[in-house]
């Protein structure tokens, strides 16, 4: 009997010990989980460095190019983590795509856009922010591009960590500007170009938001608020899909395939119009058939927008890969050309292996870190459904076309997020308008419905609005300051500049900081 009691105590002790080990294992797993993604990202960066070292072993200045490739890989990871969320966020927030499906589609189309239609000639570094002739030597130019690349990547990394979608292009612009000022003074900056970029901070989100709000008003007034929603959808949804296909055809003709063939704005609009008409003729009977038997309510209408929304997200990713990736890896291409040939004044062509680093890094960064920003854009700013997400995607394409026609520089990030804000603020205005009409109405039941509808809707979150706007405003100056500091550190650490040279640029560096 005593032996049985002793055995029971041993078993109880063993159970407690095993329970402690189990709790320890869970705690270790919980702590280690956040470190998995950074560890995998570090492995990717190391692999890129090793491949660059082995592939370019016979090239002069191999070490510099390898360091630049590592920085380019780090930059590409951050682009995937932050910038791609703008294309996929609305589709995920509307439940048209799962997170895994969005990441898969974005990875495929971002890579395809970068490798097929990207890599066009960068005639001036970062769109003409700094004149290469202002640099006194090849080394000075290389260090400036290094500082620009690293500072932009660090800033985007910080923005992703705090949950703010920022412009990749603006980050690169700020990095190049800061390094250029530290290296050659304020006279090296093309301030006319900088003023246009500053104007785009306002133009991009406002134009995107207005266009998105107009399309949401069209959908609400012509479909949602109609007595027979299904009949209205049969008439208007094919038109909306035609507008989308025409807009994306013009967008891709104008921006997405410029490496293959250059098309002017007029030709791009004609192409878009013809494809839009063809799309309307094809989709009209399809929508009519799909809508048979649908209930006369909003939930039924959402099903009609699922496939067009997924297609639009894929096309936005392709266009983003074709355009913004080339801008982001431009400094890396400049470093490669200057290091291998000593030439940095003429146009800079982006090699294929540089584009591969950009495409692979973006896909990997989206997979490891992208879900956080996808959720912010897709669900945390305002509540998104299929129709609202469709308006966001449509606005992104149309805004770029309008801006190109007007000759205005715009940011795809600002357009997409501005469109989400536009949809949210329109919902607030529309809800307030209907509430006011209900108060003026003698129908008390309508007043109760309006109050309930207003109470259940999640509108624009002001905290996200303010933090994102603040991040946009400080992107260029923050990247510039970080770049100027990094450039100065590089000069001191390498000893590649004399004391007299440092004194010559001391004033400009202090002004940057």
XYZ file of C-alpha atoms in Angstrom:
513
model
C 0.000 0.000 0.000
C 2.853 2.324 0.927
C 4.629 1.480 -2.276
C 1.501 2.421 -4.275
C 1.295 5.774 -2.476
C 4.961 6.413 -3.167
C 4.507 5.522 -6.843
C 1.520 7.853 -7.059
C 3.565 10.721 -5.572
C 6.359 10.044 -8.064
C 3.874 10.147 -10.937
C 2.388 13.404 -9.660
C 5.861 14.920 -9.387
C 6.686 13.706 -12.887
C 3.456 15.229 -14.243
C 4.295 18.551 -12.630
C 7.825 18.476 -14.088
C 6.508 17.586 -17.538
C 3.967 20.382 -17.205
C 6.767 22.821 -16.375
C 8.745 21.641 -19.421
C 5.636 22.022 -21.582
C 5.094 25.568 -20.306
C 8.771 26.329 -20.867
C 8.511 25.036 -24.438
C 5.457 27.209 -25.107
C 7.166 30.265 -23.623
C 10.302 29.649 -25.682
C 8.194 29.237 -28.809
C 6.306 32.457 -28.054
C 9.530 34.402 -27.556
C 11.281 32.891 -30.578
C 8.358 33.336 -32.990
C 8.950 37.076 -33.626
C 12.598 36.281 -34.410
C 11.834 33.787 -37.206
C 11.052 36.374 -39.888
C 14.122 38.574 -39.195
C 16.301 35.459 -39.151
C 14.986 34.308 -42.535
C 15.432 37.832 -43.908
C 19.039 37.839 -42.686
C 19.644 34.490 -44.381
C 18.259 35.911 -47.648
C 20.569 38.940 -47.408
C 23.583 36.702 -46.714
C 22.719 34.456 -49.688
C 22.492 37.531 -51.949
C 25.918 38.672 -50.733
C 27.459 35.241 -51.350
C 25.935 34.953 -54.832
C 27.097 38.469 -55.715
C 30.624 37.679 -54.489
C 30.873 34.445 -56.497
C 29.200 35.811 -59.631
C 31.209 39.050 -59.741
C 34.539 37.633 -58.558
C 36.398 38.864 -61.649
C 34.942 42.374 -61.604
C 36.851 45.340 -60.197
C 35.668 46.734 -56.850
C 33.923 43.439 -56.051
C 33.661 44.202 -52.328
C 31.865 47.485 -52.951
C 29.409 45.839 -55.355
C 28.759 43.013 -52.877
C 28.030 45.519 -50.100
C 25.713 47.392 -52.467
C 23.944 44.128 -53.398
C 23.392 43.364 -49.716
C 21.933 46.835 -49.182
C 19.780 46.382 -52.285
C 18.447 43.100 -50.903
C 17.651 44.794 -47.594
C 15.875 47.592 -49.460
C 13.856 45.117 -51.552
C 12.732 43.270 -48.416
C 11.418 46.519 -46.972
C 9.607 47.405 -50.194
C 7.827 44.050 -50.041
C 6.958 44.588 -46.391
C 5.546 48.091 -46.865
C 4.766 49.114 -50.431
C 2.992 46.005 -51.767
C 0.366 46.186 -49.015
C -1.253 49.086 -50.867
C -2.193 46.822 -53.785
C -3.395 43.828 -51.783
C -4.789 45.443 -48.634
C -8.253 46.387 -49.995
C -8.819 42.938 -51.564
C -7.862 41.196 -48.306
C -9.909 43.627 -46.210
C -12.943 42.919 -48.415
C -12.435 39.131 -47.959
C -12.111 38.707 -51.729
C -8.670 37.218 -51.082
C -7.146 35.378 -48.158
C -3.828 36.634 -46.813
C -2.033 33.610 -48.294
C -3.722 34.095 -51.672
C -2.850 37.803 -51.710
C 0.803 37.105 -50.907
C 0.996 34.444 -53.635
C -0.614 36.646 -56.303
C 1.464 39.682 -55.324
C 4.704 37.696 -55.353
C 4.000 36.333 -58.843
C 2.852 39.599 -60.421
C 5.376 41.849 -58.661
C 8.194 39.600 -59.897
C 6.687 39.409 -63.386
C 6.353 43.182 -63.560
C 9.930 43.738 -62.403
C 11.512 41.159 -64.709
C 9.315 41.528 -67.813
C 8.474 45.210 -67.929
C 10.879 46.753 -65.415
C 14.512 47.754 -65.607
C 14.225 50.622 -68.048
C 17.048 53.128 -68.289
C 17.307 55.493 -65.350
C 18.366 58.670 -67.135
C 19.042 60.568 -63.917
C 19.634 59.265 -60.409
C 16.344 59.140 -58.467
C 14.521 61.177 -61.116
C 17.048 64.006 -61.290
C 17.268 64.926 -57.602
C 21.053 65.309 -57.602
C 23.224 66.199 -60.609
C 25.978 63.537 -60.878
C 28.351 66.209 -62.202
C 28.286 67.865 -58.774
C 30.217 64.919 -57.329
C 33.989 65.392 -57.283
C 34.915 61.746 -57.819
C 33.578 58.275 -58.478
C 34.175 57.297 -54.839
C 32.150 60.259 -53.611
C 29.296 59.291 -55.919
C 29.379 55.639 -54.802
C 29.338 56.540 -51.089
C 26.445 58.929 -51.679
C 24.408 56.200 -53.390
C 25.312 53.745 -50.604
C 24.099 56.196 -47.993
C 20.903 56.871 -49.960
C 20.119 53.174 -50.330
C 20.742 52.348 -46.673
C 18.890 55.374 -45.318
C 15.814 54.693 -47.465
C 15.758 51.049 -46.367
C 16.117 52.003 -42.692
C 13.314 54.544 -42.921
C 10.925 52.129 -44.654
C 11.852 49.474 -42.068
C 10.950 51.889 -39.262
C 7.695 52.886 -40.968
C 6.715 49.232 -41.384
C 7.483 48.550 -37.729
C 5.145 51.345 -36.567
C 2.496 50.351 -39.142
C 2.655 53.351 -41.512
C 2.541 52.819 -45.303
C 5.043 55.258 -46.868
C 6.310 55.980 -50.378
C 9.338 53.975 -51.508
C 10.143 56.536 -54.175
C 9.980 59.420 -51.688
C 12.262 57.500 -49.330
C 14.854 57.030 -52.086
C 14.485 60.668 -53.123
C 15.112 61.820 -49.565
C 18.109 59.525 -49.243
C 19.706 60.764 -52.455
C 18.993 64.378 -51.548
C 20.525 64.093 -48.075
C 23.678 62.365 -49.295
C 23.986 64.803 -52.184
C 23.729 67.834 -49.904
C 26.271 66.360 -47.489
C 28.620 65.610 -50.396
C 28.233 68.623 -52.671
C 26.102 71.227 -50.902
C 22.610 72.554 -51.499
C 23.449 73.719 -55.007
C 23.607 70.083 -56.139
C 19.868 69.582 -55.523
C 17.337 70.125 -58.306
C 14.904 72.143 -56.208
C 12.345 72.415 -59.016
C 12.013 68.620 -59.057
C 11.865 68.571 -55.253
C 9.041 71.124 -55.259
C 7.042 68.907 -57.639
C 7.598 65.910 -55.360
C 6.487 67.951 -52.346
C 3.347 68.924 -54.259
C 2.645 65.246 -54.891
C 2.303 64.713 -51.133
C -0.988 66.603 -51.408
C -1.980 65.874 -55.016
C -1.651 62.068 -54.875
C -3.876 61.244 -51.873
C -6.421 63.989 -52.550
C -6.852 63.055 -56.215
C -7.035 59.347 -55.364
C -9.507 59.958 -52.554
C -11.783 62.150 -54.658
C -11.903 59.661 -57.562
C -12.556 56.721 -55.199
C -15.326 58.670 -53.445
C -16.949 59.555 -56.779
C -17.080 55.915 -57.842
C -18.469 54.862 -54.467
C -21.158 57.543 -54.840
C -21.942 56.156 -58.295
C -22.292 52.605 -56.943
C -24.435 53.700 -53.997
C -26.749 55.999 -55.968
C -27.170 53.792 -59.042
C -27.130 50.320 -57.467
C -27.275 50.088 -53.662
C -30.011 52.663 -53.053
C -32.186 51.432 -55.928
C -35.419 49.513 -55.161
C -34.358 46.651 -57.473
C -30.653 46.297 -56.714
C -30.118 43.244 -58.919
C -31.619 44.872 -62.018
C -29.490 47.969 -61.404
C -26.408 45.774 -60.979
C -27.048 44.042 -64.318
C -26.958 47.446 -65.976
C -24.090 49.134 -64.105
C -21.632 46.413 -63.050
C -20.585 45.629 -66.674
C -19.985 49.366 -67.169
C -17.866 49.548 -64.008
C -15.844 46.491 -65.043
C -15.369 48.047 -68.498
C -14.088 51.251 -66.910
C -11.706 49.202 -64.787
C -10.342 47.167 -67.696
C -9.978 50.294 -69.845
C -8.212 52.157 -67.062
C -5.796 49.315 -66.409
C -5.156 48.834 -70.127
C -4.224 52.511 -70.419
C -2.215 52.310 -67.180
C -0.180 49.304 -68.326
C 0.236 50.694 -71.834
C 1.497 53.964 -70.424
C 3.564 52.753 -67.465
C 3.796 48.978 -67.282
C 5.335 48.059 -70.652
C 7.505 51.092 -71.359
C 10.606 48.881 -71.479
C 9.105 46.935 -74.402
C 7.432 49.830 -76.218
C 6.868 53.492 -75.381
C 3.299 54.736 -75.843
C 2.094 58.323 -75.505
C -0.883 59.302 -73.371
C -3.285 59.718 -76.302
C -2.535 56.260 -77.704
C -2.825 54.735 -74.231
C -6.297 56.265 -73.761
C -7.441 54.970 -77.171
C -6.189 51.476 -76.276
C -8.011 51.662 -72.953
C -11.254 52.794 -74.595
C -11.244 49.942 -77.128
C -10.477 47.314 -74.475
C -13.146 48.819 -72.200
C -15.815 48.533 -74.904
C -14.789 44.938 -75.622
C -14.901 44.113 -71.901
C -18.399 45.584 -71.562
C -19.665 43.437 -74.454
C -18.146 40.297 -72.904
C -19.151 40.850 -69.267
C -22.748 42.041 -69.816
C -24.183 38.534 -70.500
C -21.897 37.020 -67.842
C -23.183 39.364 -65.109
C -26.775 38.807 -66.271
C -26.330 35.053 -65.907
C -24.468 35.305 -62.596
C -27.166 37.511 -61.055
C -30.035 35.118 -61.795
C -31.717 34.050 -58.551
C -29.813 36.526 -56.360
C -31.623 38.081 -53.418
C -32.329 41.814 -53.568
C -29.760 42.823 -50.920
C -26.225 44.228 -50.656
C -24.661 40.889 -49.745
C -25.627 39.532 -53.164
C -24.098 42.534 -54.921
C -20.700 41.951 -53.312
C -20.351 38.599 -55.077
C -20.365 40.346 -58.464
C -17.215 42.315 -57.590
C -15.012 39.483 -56.272
C -13.301 38.382 -59.490
C -12.818 41.924 -60.911
C -11.301 42.949 -57.576
C -8.804 40.061 -57.601
C -7.819 40.839 -61.201
C -7.341 44.527 -60.382
C -5.101 43.675 -57.406
C -2.952 41.447 -59.631
C -2.644 44.145 -62.304
C -1.727 46.767 -59.716
C 1.030 44.461 -58.461
C 2.355 43.950 -61.994
C 2.426 47.699 -62.647
C 4.077 48.329 -59.274
C 6.764 45.762 -60.030
C 7.390 47.345 -63.419
C 7.767 50.878 -62.084
C 8.581 51.331 -58.417
C 11.061 48.468 -58.199
C 13.241 50.064 -60.857
C 13.212 53.326 -58.921
C 14.097 51.575 -55.679
C 17.075 49.636 -57.069
C 18.259 52.599 -59.141
C 20.988 53.551 -56.621
C 22.213 49.924 -56.609
C 22.461 49.974 -60.427
C 24.307 53.296 -60.214
C 26.816 51.843 -57.760
C 27.373 48.785 -59.971
C 27.986 50.903 -63.062
C 30.240 53.419 -61.302
C 32.245 50.684 -59.543
C 32.783 48.514 -62.607
C 33.332 51.172 -65.285
C 34.049 54.390 -63.406
C 31.212 56.080 -65.337
C 28.482 57.785 -63.347
C 27.441 60.849 -65.349
C 25.682 59.136 -68.264
C 22.409 57.200 -68.168
C 22.352 54.170 -65.898
C 21.040 50.830 -67.133
C 19.774 48.349 -64.549
C 21.347 44.868 -65.028
C 19.135 41.792 -64.941
C 20.714 40.393 -61.763
C 19.917 43.652 -59.955
C 16.265 43.339 -61.007
C 16.264 39.713 -59.814
C 17.434 40.885 -56.379
C 14.633 43.459 -56.358
C 11.947 41.003 -57.470
C 13.027 38.210 -55.107
C 13.488 40.566 -52.180
C 10.058 42.121 -52.637
C 8.362 38.727 -52.739
C 10.272 37.502 -49.695
C 9.671 40.731 -47.760
C 5.949 40.549 -48.476
C 5.826 36.934 -47.301
C 7.744 37.616 -44.063
C 6.584 41.080 -43.027
C 3.773 42.144 -45.385
C 0.667 40.953 -43.472
C 0.997 43.734 -40.888
C 0.640 46.572 -43.431
C -1.906 44.584 -45.470
C -4.155 44.555 -42.394
C -3.587 48.267 -41.754
C -4.572 49.264 -45.302
C -7.281 46.633 -45.685
C -9.173 46.822 -42.416
C -7.726 49.144 -39.780
C -8.195 52.502 -41.534
C -11.848 51.940 -42.406
C -14.152 49.003 -43.020
C -13.724 47.698 -46.564
C -16.077 45.516 -48.596
C -15.841 44.359 -52.208
C -17.458 47.467 -53.691
C -15.346 49.902 -51.668
C -12.163 47.966 -52.440
C -13.111 48.017 -56.114
C -13.374 51.815 -55.983
C -9.890 51.993 -54.404
C -8.307 49.828 -57.116
C -10.086 51.700 -59.883
C -9.042 55.050 -58.442
C -5.382 53.979 -58.309
C -5.283 53.277 -62.048
C -7.268 56.342 -63.111
C -5.318 58.721 -60.853
C -1.987 57.688 -62.387
C -3.390 58.260 -65.890
C -4.802 61.694 -64.980
C -1.550 62.687 -63.250
C 0.510 61.575 -66.271
C -1.744 63.580 -68.569
C -1.292 66.666 -66.354
C 2.438 66.029 -65.964
C 2.215 65.696 -62.173
C 4.517 63.407 -60.129
C 2.485 61.055 -57.938
C 3.114 58.276 -55.437
C 1.332 54.934 -55.843
C 1.378 54.501 -52.060
C -0.228 57.877 -51.439
C -2.834 57.231 -54.152
C -3.877 53.844 -52.776
C -4.024 54.908 -49.129
C -5.609 58.236 -50.077
C -8.292 56.278 -51.943
C -9.017 54.245 -48.796
C -9.346 57.496 -46.837
C -11.587 58.906 -49.571
C -13.904 55.913 -49.368
C -14.034 56.161 -45.574
C -14.699 59.888 -45.430
C -17.358 59.601 -48.131
C -19.108 56.971 -46.008
C -19.040 59.370 -43.061
C -20.515 62.165 -45.182
C -23.125 59.902 -46.747
C -24.135 58.482 -43.373
C -24.490 61.977 -41.910
C -26.518 63.076 -44.945
C -28.934 60.161 -44.623
C -29.224 60.790 -40.896
C -30.177 64.408 -41.567
C -32.758 63.355 -44.157
C -34.219 60.866 -41.703
C -34.599 63.586 -39.065
C -36.493 65.725 -41.548
C -38.708 62.816 -42.495
C -41.958 62.087 -40.687
C -41.202 58.371 -40.880
C -39.873 57.503 -37.400
C -38.941 53.997 -38.474
C -36.538 55.452 -41.025
C -34.924 57.530 -38.273
C -34.363 54.422 -36.136
C -32.817 52.549 -39.073
C -30.509 55.462 -39.867
C -29.325 55.636 -36.245
C -28.665 51.918 -36.088
C -26.844 52.008 -39.411
C -24.641 54.879 -38.272
C -23.879 53.159 -34.973
C -22.787 49.847 -36.499
C -20.546 51.297 -39.197
C -16.831 51.542 -38.528
C -15.726 54.725 -40.262
C -12.264 56.303 -40.580
C -9.987 55.827 -37.601
C -8.516 59.236 -36.852
C -5.432 57.816 -35.109
C -4.384 55.963 -38.257
C -5.194 58.984 -40.406
C -2.963 61.321 -38.380
C -0.061 58.881 -38.008
C 0.007 58.035 -41.726
C -0.188 61.694 -42.809
C 2.625 62.538 -40.381
C 4.746 59.699 -41.790
C 4.188 60.973 -45.332
C 5.220 64.519 -44.427
C 8.461 63.541 -42.706
C 9.530 60.770 -45.126
C 11.760 62.902 -47.375
C 13.391 65.005 -44.608
C 13.854 61.967 -42.332
C 15.468 59.880 -45.077
C 17.606 62.901 -45.984
C 18.867 63.366 -42.424
C 19.645 59.653 -42.015
C 21.432 59.619 -45.376
C 23.513 62.701 -44.575
C 24.630 61.170 -41.276
C 25.458 57.814 -42.900
C 27.431 59.537 -45.663
C 29.483 61.450 -43.076
C 30.149 58.276 -41.088
C 31.307 56.513 -44.269
C 33.730 59.347 -45.048
C 35.206 59.285 -41.566
C 35.455 55.502 -41.401
C 37.027 55.067 -44.845
C 39.317 58.063 -44.590
C 38.627 58.707 -48.258
C 38.298 62.465 -47.829
C 40.669 65.062 -46.541
C 40.091 67.395 -43.631
C 39.808 70.311 -46.046
C 37.124 68.463 -47.995
C 35.151 67.786 -44.842
C 35.343 71.441 -43.799
C 34.041 72.456 -47.223
C 30.851 70.453 -46.671
C 30.485 70.961 -42.923
C 27.971 73.780 -43.284
C 25.703 71.876 -45.685
C 25.813 68.762 -43.513
C 24.796 70.752 -40.438
C 21.881 72.239 -42.357
C 20.729 68.763 -43.444
C 20.798 67.535 -39.860
